[in-house]
Coordinates of C-alpha atoms and ligand atoms in Angstrom, one line a residue:
M1 CA 5.3 -11.6 -21.6
E2 CA 1.8 -12.3 -22.8
I3 CA -1.1 -9.9 -22.2
L4 CA -4.1 -11.9 -21.0
Y5 CA -7.8 -10.9 -21.3
T6 CA -9.2 -13.8 -19.1
T7 CA -9.5 -13.7 -15.3
A8 CA -7.4 -15.2 -12.5
Q9 CA -10.5 -17.1 -11.3
E10 CA -11.2 -18.8 -14.6
D11 CA -7.4 -19.6 -15.0
G12 CA -7.0 -21.1 -11.5
F13 CA -4.8 -18.3 -10.1
H14 CA -5.2 -16.4 -6.8
M15 CA -3.5 -13.6 -4.9
P16 CA -1.5 -15.1 -1.9
A17 CA -1.5 -13.3 1.4
E18 CA 1.4 -11.0 2.3
F19 CA 2.4 -13.2 5.2
E20 CA 3.0 -16.1 2.8
P21 CA 6.6 -16.6 1.4
H22 CA 8.0 -14.0 -1.0
R23 CA 10.5 -14.2 -3.8
G24 CA 11.1 -10.5 -3.5
C25 CA 9.9 -7.0 -3.1
L26 CA 9.6 -4.0 -5.5
M27 CA 10.2 -0.3 -4.5
I28 CA 10.4 3.0 -6.4
W29 CA 13.0 5.6 -5.5
P30 CA 11.5 8.9 -4.3
E31 CA 12.2 12.0 -6.3
R32 CA 9.3 14.4 -7.1
P33 CA 9.9 17.7 -5.1
D34 CA 6.2 18.4 -4.5
S35 CA 5.8 15.1 -2.7
W36 CA 9.1 14.8 -0.9
Q37 CA 10.4 17.8 1.0
Y38 CA 13.8 19.4 0.3
G39 CA 14.4 17.5 -2.9
A40 CA 13.6 14.1 -1.3
V41 CA 16.9 14.0 0.6
A42 CA 15.4 12.7 3.8
A43 CA 12.9 10.5 2.1
R44 CA 15.7 8.8 0.2
K45 CA 17.4 7.9 3.4
A46 CA 14.1 6.5 4.9
F47 CA 13.4 4.5 1.7
A48 CA 17.0 3.2 1.7
R49 CA 16.5 2.0 5.4
V50 CA 13.3 0.3 4.4
A51 CA 15.0 -1.4 1.4
E52 CA 17.9 -2.6 3.5
A53 CA 15.6 -4.0 6.2
I54 CA 13.6 -5.9 3.7
A55 CA 16.7 -7.1 1.8
K56 CA 17.8 -9.0 4.9
S57 CA 15.3 -11.7 4.1
E58 CA 14.2 -11.2 0.4
K59 CA 15.5 -9.8 -2.9
V60 CA 14.7 -6.1 -3.2
T61 CA 14.5 -4.4 -6.6
V62 CA 14.4 -0.6 -6.6
L63 CA 13.1 1.2 -9.7
V64 CA 14.7 4.6 -10.3
S65 CA 14.9 7.4 -12.9
F66 CA 18.0 8.0 -15.1
E67 CA 18.6 11.2 -13.1
Q68 CA 18.6 9.4 -9.7
Y69 CA 20.3 6.1 -10.8
D70 CA 23.8 7.0 -9.5
T71 CA 22.5 8.3 -6.2
A72 CA 20.3 5.2 -5.6
R73 CA 23.1 2.8 -6.6
R74 CA 25.5 4.6 -4.1
M75 CA 23.0 4.6 -1.3
L76 CA 21.9 1.0 -1.6
S77 CA 23.9 -2.2 -0.9
S78 CA 25.1 -4.2 -3.8
H79 CA 22.7 -7.1 -3.1
I80 CA 19.8 -4.7 -3.8
R81 CA 19.0 -4.5 -7.5
V82 CA 18.6 -1.0 -9.0
L83 CA 16.9 -0.7 -12.3
E84 CA 16.0 2.3 -14.4
M85 CA 12.3 2.8 -15.0
S86 CA 10.2 6.0 -15.5
S87 CA 7.6 6.8 -12.9
D88 CA 5.5 9.7 -11.7
D89 CA 6.0 9.1 -8.0
S90 CA 7.1 6.3 -5.6
W91 CA 4.0 4.2 -4.6
A92 CA 5.1 0.7 -5.6
R93 CA 2.1 -0.8 -3.7
D94 CA -0.3 1.1 -6.0
V95 CA 1.4 1.0 -9.4
A96 CA 3.4 -2.3 -9.4
P97 CA 1.4 -5.4 -10.5
T98 CA -0.7 -7.3 -8.0
F99 CA 0.7 -10.8 -8.3
V100 CA -1.4 -14.0 -8.5
K101 CA -0.1 -17.6 -8.7
N102 CA -1.5 -21.0 -9.5
E103 CA -1.0 -24.4 -7.8
S104 CA 2.1 -25.1 -9.8
G105 CA 3.7 -21.9 -8.6
V106 CA 3.4 -20.0 -11.9
L107 CA 3.2 -16.3 -11.3
R108 CA 1.2 -13.7 -13.2
G109 CA 0.7 -10.0 -12.7
I110 CA -2.5 -7.9 -12.8
D111 CA -2.3 -4.5 -14.5
W112 CA -5.0 -2.4 -12.9
G113 CA -5.9 1.0 -14.3
F114 CA -4.1 3.7 -12.2
N115 CA -5.2 7.4 -12.1
A116 CA -3.2 8.7 -9.1
C117 CA -6.1 7.8 -6.6
G118 CA -8.9 9.7 -8.2
G119 CA -8.0 11.0 -11.7
L120 CA -9.5 14.4 -12.5
V121 CA -12.0 14.1 -9.7
D122 CA -9.6 14.1 -6.7
G123 CA -6.4 12.5 -7.9
L124 CA -3.2 13.3 -6.1
Y125 CA -0.9 14.2 -9.0
F126 CA -1.1 14.8 -12.7
P127 CA -0.1 13.3 -15.1
W128 CA 0.0 9.7 -14.0
D129 CA 0.7 8.0 -17.4
K130 CA 4.2 6.8 -16.5
D131 CA 2.9 5.2 -13.3
N132 CA 0.0 3.6 -15.2
K133 CA 2.5 1.8 -17.4
M134 CA 4.7 0.4 -14.7
A135 CA 2.8 -2.8 -13.9
R136 CA 3.1 -4.0 -17.5
K137 CA 6.8 -3.0 -17.7
I138 CA 7.6 -4.8 -14.5
C139 CA 5.9 -8.0 -15.8
D140 CA 7.9 -7.6 -19.0
F141 CA 11.3 -7.6 -17.2
M142 CA 10.1 -10.4 -14.9
D143 CA 8.9 -12.4 -17.9
T144 CA 5.6 -12.8 -16.3
D145 CA 2.2 -12.9 -18.1
V146 CA -0.1 -10.0 -17.2
Y147 CA -3.8 -9.6 -17.0
D148 CA -5.1 -6.5 -18.8
C149 CA -7.4 -4.9 -16.2
R150 CA -6.7 -1.3 -17.2
D151 CA -10.4 -0.6 -17.6
F152 CA -10.8 -1.0 -13.8
I153 CA -9.2 1.6 -11.5
L154 CA -7.6 0.1 -8.5
E155 CA -4.5 0.7 -6.3
G156 CA -2.7 -2.2 -4.5
G157 CA -3.0 -0.2 -1.3
S158 CA -6.8 -0.4 -1.5
I159 CA -6.9 -4.2 -1.2
H160 CA -5.8 -6.8 1.3
V161 CA -6.3 -10.6 1.1
D162 CA -5.9 -13.5 3.5
G163 CA -4.9 -16.0 0.8
E164 CA -7.8 -18.2 1.8
G165 CA -10.6 -16.6 -0.2
T166 CA -11.2 -13.3 1.6
A167 CA -10.4 -9.8 0.5
M168 CA -10.8 -6.6 2.5
V169 CA -11.4 -3.1 1.2
T170 CA -12.9 0.2 2.4
E171 CA -16.2 1.5 1.0
R172 CA -14.8 5.1 1.1
C173 CA -12.1 4.2 -1.4
L174 CA -13.6 1.6 -3.7
L175 CA -16.9 3.5 -4.1
S176 CA -15.2 6.9 -4.5
A177 CA -16.2 9.1 -7.5
G178 CA -12.8 9.2 -9.0
R179 CA -12.3 5.4 -9.5
N180 CA -15.1 3.3 -11.1
P181 CA -18.3 5.5 -10.8
Q182 CA -19.9 3.6 -13.7
L183 CA -19.9 0.4 -11.7
T184 CA -22.2 -0.6 -8.8
K185 CA -20.9 -2.0 -5.5
D186 CA -21.9 -5.5 -6.6
E187 CA -20.1 -5.1 -9.9
I188 CA -16.9 -3.9 -8.2
E189 CA -17.1 -6.8 -5.8
E190 CA -17.5 -9.2 -8.7
K191 CA -14.5 -7.8 -10.4
L192 CA -12.4 -8.3 -7.2
K193 CA -13.7 -11.9 -6.9
Q194 CA -12.7 -12.7 -10.5
M195 CA -9.3 -11.0 -10.5
L196 CA -8.1 -11.9 -7.0
N197 CA -10.0 -15.2 -7.0
V198 CA -11.6 -14.6 -3.6
Q199 CA -15.1 -15.8 -2.5
K200 CA -15.8 -13.0 0.0
V201 CA -15.1 -9.3 0.1
L202 CA -15.2 -7.5 3.5
W203 CA -16.2 -3.9 3.1
L204 CA -15.0 -1.8 6.0
P205 CA -16.8 1.5 6.0
Y206 CA -13.7 3.7 6.7
G207 CA -10.0 4.1 6.6
I208 CA -7.8 6.6 8.4
Y209 CA -9.0 10.2 8.9
Q210 CA -7.7 12.6 6.2
D211 CA -6.1 9.8 4.3
E212 CA -5.8 11.4 0.9
T213 CA -6.1 8.1 -1.0
N214 CA -9.8 8.1 -0.1
E215 CA -8.9 5.9 2.8
H216 CA -6.9 2.9 1.5
V217 CA -7.5 -0.2 3.6
D218 CA -3.7 -0.8 4.0
N219 CA -3.5 2.1 6.4
V220 CA -6.4 1.0 8.7
C221 CA -6.6 -2.8 8.8
A222 CA -4.4 -5.8 7.8
F223 CA -4.5 -9.5 8.0
V224 CA -1.9 -11.0 10.4
K225 CA -3.1 -14.5 9.6
P226 CA -6.3 -16.0 8.1
G227 CA -9.2 -15.0 10.4
E228 CA -7.1 -12.4 12.3
V229 CA -6.6 -8.7 11.7
V230 CA -5.1 -5.6 13.3
L231 CA -7.3 -2.5 13.2
A232 CA -5.9 1.0 13.8
W233 CA -7.4 2.2 17.1
T234 CA -7.7 5.3 19.3
E235 CA -9.3 5.5 22.7
D236 CA -9.8 9.3 22.3
E237 CA -13.5 9.8 21.7
N238 CA -12.9 13.4 20.6
D239 CA -10.7 12.3 17.7
P240 CA -12.7 12.0 14.4
Q241 CA -10.8 8.7 14.0
Y242 CA -12.6 7.2 17.0
A243 CA -16.0 6.9 15.2
M244 CA -14.3 5.6 12.0
S245 CA -12.4 2.9 13.8
L246 CA -15.4 2.0 15.9
A247 CA -17.6 1.6 12.8
D248 CA -15.0 -0.7 11.3
Y249 CA -14.7 -2.7 14.5
E250 CA -18.5 -3.1 14.7
Y251 CA -18.7 -4.2 11.0
L252 CA -15.9 -6.8 11.4
S253 CA -17.3 -8.1 14.7
K254 CA -20.5 -9.1 12.9
E255 CA -18.8 -10.6 9.8
T256 CA -17.2 -14.0 9.0
D257 CA -14.6 -14.6 6.4
A258 CA -14.8 -16.9 3.3
C259 CA -14.1 -19.9 5.4
G260 CA -16.9 -19.1 7.9
R261 CA -14.5 -18.0 10.7
K262 CA -15.4 -15.1 13.0
I263 CA -12.8 -12.5 12.7
V264 CA -10.4 -11.9 15.6
I265 CA -9.7 -8.2 15.8
H266 CA -6.5 -6.8 17.5
K267 CA -6.7 -3.1 18.2
L268 CA -3.4 -1.5 17.2
P269 CA -3.0 1.9 18.9
L270 CA -2.5 5.0 16.7
P271 CA 0.1 7.6 17.5
K272 CA -1.1 11.0 18.6
P273 CA -2.1 13.2 15.7
I274 CA 1.0 14.1 13.5
C275 CA 0.8 17.4 11.7
M276 CA 2.9 19.2 9.1
E277 CA 5.3 21.8 10.4
E278 CA 6.1 25.1 8.8
E279 CA 9.6 24.1 7.9
E280 CA 8.5 20.9 6.3
C281 CA 5.9 22.8 4.1
E282 CA 8.7 25.2 3.1
G283 CA 10.7 22.2 1.7
L284 CA 7.9 21.2 -0.7
L285 CA 7.6 22.6 -4.2
Y286 CA 4.2 23.9 -5.2
W287 CA 2.2 22.0 -7.7
D288 CA -0.1 23.8 -10.2
D289 CA 0.6 27.0 -8.3
K290 CA -0.7 25.5 -5.0
P291 CA 1.0 24.1 -2.0
T292 CA 0.7 20.3 -1.7
R293 CA 0.7 20.5 2.2
E294 CA -0.4 23.2 4.7
E295 CA 1.2 23.9 8.0
G296 CA -0.8 22.1 10.8
E297 CA -2.3 19.6 8.3
R298 CA -2.9 16.3 10.0
L299 CA -1.2 13.4 8.3
A300 CA -2.6 9.9 8.1
A301 CA -0.1 8.2 10.4
S302 CA -0.8 4.6 11.3
Y303 CA 1.3 1.6 12.5
V304 CA -1.0 -0.7 10.3
N305 CA 1.0 0.5 7.3
F306 CA 3.7 -2.1 7.9
Y307 CA 5.3 -4.5 5.4
I308 CA 5.5 -8.3 6.1
A309 CA 8.9 -9.5 4.8
N310 CA 9.9 -13.2 4.8
K311 CA 11.6 -12.9 8.2
A312 CA 10.7 -9.4 9.5
I313 CA 7.9 -6.9 9.9
I314 CA 9.1 -3.5 8.8
M315 CA 6.9 -1.0 10.7
P316 CA 6.8 2.8 10.7
A317 CA 7.9 4.6 13.9
F318 CA 6.8 8.2 14.6
G319 CA 8.7 9.1 17.8
D320 CA 5.5 8.7 19.7
A321 CA 4.8 7.0 23.0
A322 CA 2.7 4.4 21.2
D323 CA 5.7 3.3 19.0
E324 CA 6.8 0.8 21.7
K325 CA 3.3 -0.5 22.3
A326 CA 2.7 -1.1 18.6
Q327 CA 6.1 -2.8 18.3
K328 CA 5.3 -5.1 21.2
M329 CA 1.9 -6.0 19.8
L330 CA 3.3 -6.8 16.4
A331 CA 6.0 -8.9 18.0
G332 CA 3.3 -11.0 19.8
L333 CA 1.4 -11.4 16.6
F334 CA 4.4 -12.3 14.4
P335 CA 6.5 -14.3 16.8
E336 CA 8.7 -15.8 14.0
R337 CA 9.6 -12.4 12.6
E338 CA 12.0 -9.7 13.8
I339 CA 10.1 -6.4 14.2
I340 CA 12.2 -3.6 12.6
A341 CA 10.9 -0.1 13.4
I342 CA 12.0 2.6 11.0
P343 CA 11.4 6.3 11.6
A344 CA 8.9 7.1 8.9
R345 CA 7.9 10.8 9.2
D346 CA 9.7 11.5 6.0
I347 CA 7.7 8.9 4.2
L348 CA 4.4 10.0 5.8
I349 CA 4.9 13.5 4.5
G350 CA 4.6 12.1 1.0
G351 CA 1.1 10.7 1.8
G352 CA 1.7 7.1 2.6
N353 CA 4.0 4.8 4.5
I354 CA 6.1 1.6 4.4
H355 CA 3.3 -0.6 3.0
C356 CA 2.5 1.9 0.3
I357 CA 6.1 2.1 -1.0
T358 CA 6.5 -1.7 -1.2
Q359 CA 5.0 -4.5 -3.3
Q360 CA 5.7 -8.2 -2.5
I361 CA 6.3 -10.8 -5.2
P362 CA 5.0 -14.1 -4.0
L363 CA 7.2 -17.2 -4.1
Ligands
LIG401 O1 -0.6 4.6 -1.4 C1 -0.5 5.7 -1.1 N1 -0.6 6.1 0.1 C2 -0.3 6.7 -2.2 C3 -0.4 8.1 -1.7 C4 -0.1 9.1 -2.8 C5 0.2 10.4 -2.2 C6 0.6 11.5 -3.1 N2 1.0 12.7 -2.4

């Protein structure tokens, strides 16, 4: 593995879209007891279901601590690879490399700086040094060269690309004080253009209400094909999410992508607000003498946080009336893929969902 100090753009590499073919998917086994209630027992079952669903159409590698290795190996099928690696939590989307490739199919990773979504300003856990080393370790075992981009703080969940020159982010996240406050919006955009090799960046104003990542784009909006997105939507004007989704809708309606296409927006309904219950809070350890969740706290639930596998869409289900509607919409948008809905409350409690716990490796 070579560490590179050039950019993907100058080397002729770009980030493919998630709906393009994959050679595999990376996940990290859940463990920390202040993120995952009751020692992560339920979270592990949910992660295992996600891994098995993805593994039907691509190779899944699950990274796991020494302490959890035997449990993970027992709970996962033999065709899922289980590999020991230290981590601070389980957000493969954010800490695994962002992969780019060139026209000959050569793969490289990008090692962004990671500070648990905000560092000492508003980061979500401390320390994060093990997570910050994962991208490079993964490139090492994959024998993939890696761009050193550690001076720029970015999580994989805060970017989406269409594979044809357009990236999508939220202003709330990318301009947050805990990431790259020394850079202007133009400088951040330039960095994305150089490292993802895109020509246009779409800046949605908002993500999902109370999303503790400072509103990652992967919870609110996703490309389903070039020029087409799904946007998390509510018709309830009294919900704070209404104004946020509307602002995103209005922004996208006026924009074009890098190829000059107007963007087709599909409104994907949100579930009714999902809040922490007393018993769930009791199952979480305190961190730094404080509870990590409060009873009644609204969680950032959204169906947009799905993973696009080679032959399936793995979508979160919440036991809400909107589950079925979301599943039908996704079936219409991805007619060649099976839509697999997985009960995801136990992932949501950790602060993310199926997209956040997965990272695709392009073919
Ligand atoms: O990508 C994500 N959604 C990361 C969330 C971290 C939450 C920590 N409790």
